[in-house]
Amino acid sequence: MTEVLAFEGVTVRRGDNDILRDVSWTVDDRDRWVILGPNGAGKTTLMSIVGARLHPTSGTARVLDETLGETDVRELRVRVGLSSAALADRIPGHETVKNVVMTASYGVTGRWREEYDPIDEERADALLAAFGMSGFAGREFGTLSEGERKRVQVARALMADPELLVLDEPAAGLDLGGREELLAALTELAGDRRSPAILMVTHHVEEIPVDFTHVLLMRDGRIVAAGPLAETLTEANLEATYGMPIALTEADGRYAARGA
Ligand SMILES: Nc1ncnc2c1ncn2[C@@H]1O[C@H](COP(=O)(O)OP(=O)(O)OP(=O)(O)O)[C@@H](O)[C@H]1O
Ligand SMILES: [Mg+2]
């Protein structure tokens, strides 16, 4: 096991408010984490630190054996495959789907002067195929539906063969079929020993892919509970996270939750 994340007392202050408070968390390379918590809990802020887009105000964040604040973040960013709404918003709408995926090798959005090897093109094609987007390679990104964009973003996040994969609400906006297809692809990825560590933020326990191993529950910038999925994703911990009684069920490795 290799530690890919080691956070110690990570705090992020904005104005008078600590939007992350004293977060200590470790992730191993075999782990597949789901991150749950109410709107504003700090999930995206935490993922921005993981993706080397944001530094803690205090505490130490080690990402892939580099300490934020003491390392070249541009190099580090390419090693973390990140899919988030904020990144998607920066993709030029006229860019082709294939270029959106390929440009991830260089940590940029929008194709400028980079040269691509045939091997890059093959990898982009294979990833688009894996997410059911082969027929869209030549389409302009801006013309895609929400669900199609999400799939392209996950393919893009995997393009640079990342050592850590971070997906911030990858299933948001997907229809039922699209969600299940994405979850099937993520389950396959999670079960593959060659896959990097995976962190996935979601609002719905129904979206936890089978074979995910750990859960991080957050509220008001703090960790409520963190650990192996089976023992940490409990009704009591969900109640502490969401401030209401929750009924949780599990069948065949898939979860469902509702107010109790
Ligand atoms: N630059 C900033 N200045 C002030 N407050 C901020 C800033 N960035 C984020 N916040 C606040 O920090 C809190 C956490 O935001 P974050 O986006 O991390 O939440 P989240 O858990 O991802 O929520 P959601 O589920 O809605 O995506 C929110 O209350 C947000 O308004
Ligand atoms: Mg968020």
Coordinates of C-alpha atoms in Angstrom, one line a residue, residues 10-251:
V10 CA -6.2 21.0 7.0
T11 CA -8.1 24.2 7.4
V12 CA -9.3 26.6 4.8
R13 CA -10.4 30.1 5.9
R14 CA -12.5 32.4 3.8
G15 CA -13.2 35.7 5.6
D16 CA -14.3 34.9 9.1
N17 CA -15.4 31.4 8.1
D18 CA -13.5 28.1 8.2
I19 CA -14.9 26.3 5.1
L20 CA -12.7 23.4 6.0
R21 CA -11.8 22.7 9.6
D22 CA -9.1 20.5 10.9
V23 CA -9.4 17.8 8.3
S24 CA -7.1 14.9 8.8
W25 CA -7.4 12.1 6.3
T26 CA -5.3 9.5 4.5
V27 CA -6.0 7.6 1.3
D28 CA -4.1 4.6 0.0
D29 CA -3.6 3.8 -3.6
R30 CA -6.0 0.8 -3.6
D31 CA -8.8 2.9 -2.0
R32 CA -12.0 4.0 -3.8
W33 CA -13.7 6.7 -1.7
V34 CA -17.1 8.2 -1.9
I35 CA -17.5 11.6 -0.3
L36 CA -21.0 12.6 0.9
G37 CA -22.3 15.7 2.7
P38 CA -24.9 18.5 2.5
N39 CA -24.6 21.4 0.1
G40 CA -21.8 23.7 1.4
A41 CA -20.2 21.0 3.5
G42 CA -16.8 21.6 1.9
K43 CA -16.6 18.6 -0.5
T44 CA -15.5 20.6 -3.6
T45 CA -13.1 22.7 -1.5
L46 CA -11.5 19.5 -0.2
M47 CA -11.3 18.1 -3.8
S48 CA -9.7 21.4 -4.9
I49 CA -6.9 20.8 -2.5
V50 CA -6.5 17.2 -3.6
G51 CA -6.3 18.5 -7.2
A52 CA -3.6 21.0 -6.2
R53 CA -5.9 23.9 -7.1
L54 CA -6.0 25.3 -3.6
H55 CA -3.7 25.4 -0.6
P56 CA -4.7 25.0 3.0
T57 CA -4.7 28.2 5.1
S58 CA -3.2 26.0 7.8
G59 CA -2.3 22.3 8.3
T60 CA -0.4 20.2 5.8
A61 CA -1.7 18.5 2.7
R62 CA 0.5 15.8 1.1
V63 CA -0.7 14.7 -2.4
L64 CA 1.2 11.9 -4.1
D65 CA 4.2 12.5 -1.8
E66 CA 4.4 16.2 -2.5
T67 CA 3.6 18.8 0.1
L68 CA 1.4 21.6 -1.2
G69 CA 3.2 24.9 -0.9
E70 CA 6.6 23.3 -1.4
T71 CA 6.2 21.8 -4.9
D72 CA 5.5 22.7 -8.5
V73 CA 1.7 22.5 -8.6
R74 CA 1.6 22.4 -12.4
E75 CA 3.5 19.1 -12.4
L76 CA 1.3 17.8 -9.6
R77 CA -2.0 18.7 -11.3
V78 CA -1.2 16.5 -14.3
R79 CA -0.8 13.5 -12.0
V80 CA -4.3 14.0 -10.5
G81 CA -7.2 13.4 -12.9
L82 CA -9.9 15.8 -12.0
S83 CA -13.5 16.0 -13.2
S84 CA -15.5 18.9 -11.8
A85 CA -18.2 21.4 -12.9
A86 CA -15.7 24.3 -12.4
L87 CA -13.2 22.6 -14.8
A88 CA -15.9 21.8 -17.4
D89 CA -17.0 25.5 -17.4
R90 CA -13.5 26.4 -18.6
I91 CA -13.6 24.1 -21.6
P92 CA -14.3 26.2 -24.8
G93 CA -17.6 25.2 -26.3
H94 CA -16.2 25.0 -29.8
E95 CA -13.5 22.5 -28.8
T96 CA -14.1 19.0 -30.3
V97 CA -14.8 16.2 -27.9
K98 CA -11.6 14.3 -28.8
N99 CA -9.5 17.4 -28.1
V100 CA -11.2 17.9 -24.8
V101 CA -10.0 14.5 -23.8
M102 CA -6.5 14.7 -25.3
T103 CA -5.6 18.1 -23.9
A104 CA -5.7 16.6 -20.4
S105 CA -2.2 15.2 -21.1
Y106 CA -0.9 18.7 -20.8
G107 CA -3.1 19.9 -18.0
V108 CA -4.8 22.5 -20.2
T109 CA -8.3 23.0 -21.6
G110 CA -8.4 24.0 -25.2
R111 CA -6.0 22.8 -27.9
W112 CA -3.3 25.3 -28.7
R113 CA 0.1 24.3 -30.0
E114 CA 0.7 20.9 -28.5
E115 CA 1.7 18.1 -30.7
Y116 CA -0.1 14.8 -30.2
D117 CA 1.4 11.3 -30.7
P118 CA -0.7 8.6 -32.4
I119 CA -0.6 6.9 -29.0
D120 CA -2.4 9.8 -27.4
E121 CA -5.1 9.6 -30.1
E122 CA -5.5 5.9 -29.5
R123 CA -5.9 6.4 -25.8
A124 CA -8.5 9.2 -26.3
D125 CA -10.4 7.0 -28.7
A126 CA -10.3 4.0 -26.3
L127 CA -11.5 6.2 -23.3
L128 CA -14.3 7.7 -25.4
A129 CA -15.4 4.1 -26.3
A130 CA -15.2 3.0 -22.7
F131 CA -17.7 5.7 -21.8
G132 CA -20.0 5.2 -24.8
M133 CA -18.9 8.3 -26.6
S134 CA -17.2 7.0 -29.7
G135 CA -19.7 8.5 -32.1
F136 CA -19.1 12.0 -30.6
A137 CA -15.3 12.4 -31.1
G138 CA -15.7 15.1 -33.7
R139 CA -18.6 17.0 -32.1
E140 CA -18.2 20.4 -30.5
F141 CA -18.2 20.0 -26.7
G142 CA -20.7 22.9 -26.3
T143 CA -23.3 21.0 -28.3
L144 CA -23.4 18.0 -26.0
S145 CA -26.1 17.2 -23.5
E146 CA -25.3 17.4 -19.8
G147 CA -24.9 13.6 -19.5
E148 CA -22.7 13.4 -22.6
R149 CA -20.5 16.1 -21.1
K150 CA -20.1 14.2 -17.9
R151 CA -18.9 11.1 -19.7
V152 CA -16.4 13.1 -21.7
Q153 CA -15.1 14.7 -18.5
V154 CA -14.5 11.4 -16.8
A155 CA -12.7 10.2 -20.0
R156 CA -10.6 13.4 -19.9
A157 CA -9.8 12.9 -16.2
L158 CA -8.4 9.4 -17.1
M159 CA -6.4 10.6 -20.2
A160 CA -3.1 11.4 -18.5
D161 CA -3.0 8.0 -16.7
P162 CA -3.5 9.7 -13.3
E163 CA -2.1 8.4 -10.1
L164 CA -5.3 9.7 -8.4
L165 CA -8.7 10.1 -9.9
V166 CA -11.1 12.8 -8.5
L167 CA -14.7 12.9 -9.7
D168 CA -16.8 15.7 -8.3
E169 CA -20.5 14.8 -8.8
P170 CA -19.9 12.8 -12.0
A171 CA -23.4 11.5 -12.2
A172 CA -25.3 14.8 -11.6
G173 CA -27.7 15.5 -14.5
L174 CA -27.5 12.0 -15.9
D175 CA -30.7 10.1 -16.7
L176 CA -31.3 6.7 -15.1
G177 CA -29.8 4.8 -18.0
G178 CA -26.8 7.2 -18.3
R179 CA -26.2 7.0 -14.5
E180 CA -26.3 3.2 -14.6
E181 CA -23.9 3.1 -17.5
L182 CA -21.5 5.5 -15.8
L183 CA -21.7 3.4 -12.5
A184 CA -21.0 0.2 -14.5
A185 CA -17.9 1.9 -16.0
L186 CA -16.8 3.1 -12.6
T187 CA -17.4 -0.3 -11.0
E188 CA -15.2 -1.8 -13.7
L189 CA -12.5 0.8 -13.0
A190 CA -12.8 0.3 -9.2
G191 CA -12.3 -3.4 -9.6
D192 CA -9.2 -3.1 -11.8
R193 CA -6.0 -3.4 -9.7
R194 CA -4.2 -1.2 -12.2
S195 CA -6.6 1.7 -11.6
P196 CA -5.5 4.7 -9.5
A197 CA -7.1 5.6 -6.2
I198 CA -10.5 7.0 -6.8
L199 CA -12.4 9.8 -5.0
M200 CA -16.0 10.4 -6.0
V201 CA -18.2 13.2 -4.6
T202 CA -21.9 12.6 -4.8
H203 CA -25.2 13.6 -3.1
H204 CA -26.8 10.2 -3.5
V205 CA -25.9 6.9 -1.9
E206 CA -27.7 5.3 -4.9
E207 CA -24.7 6.5 -6.9
I208 CA -22.0 4.7 -5.0
P209 CA -20.5 2.2 -7.4
V210 CA -20.2 -1.4 -6.4
D211 CA -16.6 -2.2 -5.3
F212 CA -16.1 1.2 -3.7
T213 CA -14.2 0.7 -0.4
H214 CA -14.5 3.8 1.8
V215 CA -16.7 6.7 2.7
L216 CA -16.0 10.2 3.9
L217 CA -18.9 12.0 5.5
M218 CA -18.7 15.8 5.9
R219 CA -20.7 18.5 7.5
D220 CA -19.9 22.2 8.0
G221 CA -16.3 21.8 6.8
R222 CA -15.6 18.9 9.2
I223 CA -15.3 15.2 8.9
V224 CA -18.2 13.5 10.6
A225 CA -16.9 10.0 9.9
A226 CA -14.4 8.3 7.6
G227 CA -13.6 4.7 7.0
P228 CA -14.4 1.4 5.3
L229 CA -17.8 1.7 3.6
A230 CA -19.6 -1.3 5.2
E231 CA -19.0 -0.1 8.8
T232 CA -19.0 3.7 8.2
L233 CA -22.0 4.2 6.0
T234 CA -24.6 3.8 8.7
E235 CA -28.0 5.3 9.5
A236 CA -26.5 6.9 12.6
N237 CA -23.6 8.5 10.7
L238 CA -26.0 9.7 7.9
E239 CA -28.2 11.3 10.6
A240 CA -25.2 13.1 12.0
T241 CA -24.2 14.3 8.5
Y242 CA -27.6 15.5 7.3
G243 CA -29.3 16.4 10.7
M244 CA -32.3 14.2 10.1
P245 CA -33.2 10.5 10.6
I246 CA -32.3 8.4 7.6
A247 CA -33.3 4.9 6.6
L248 CA -30.6 3.1 4.7
T249 CA -30.9 -0.1 2.7
E250 CA -28.3 -2.2 0.8
A251 CA -28.8 -4.8 -1.9

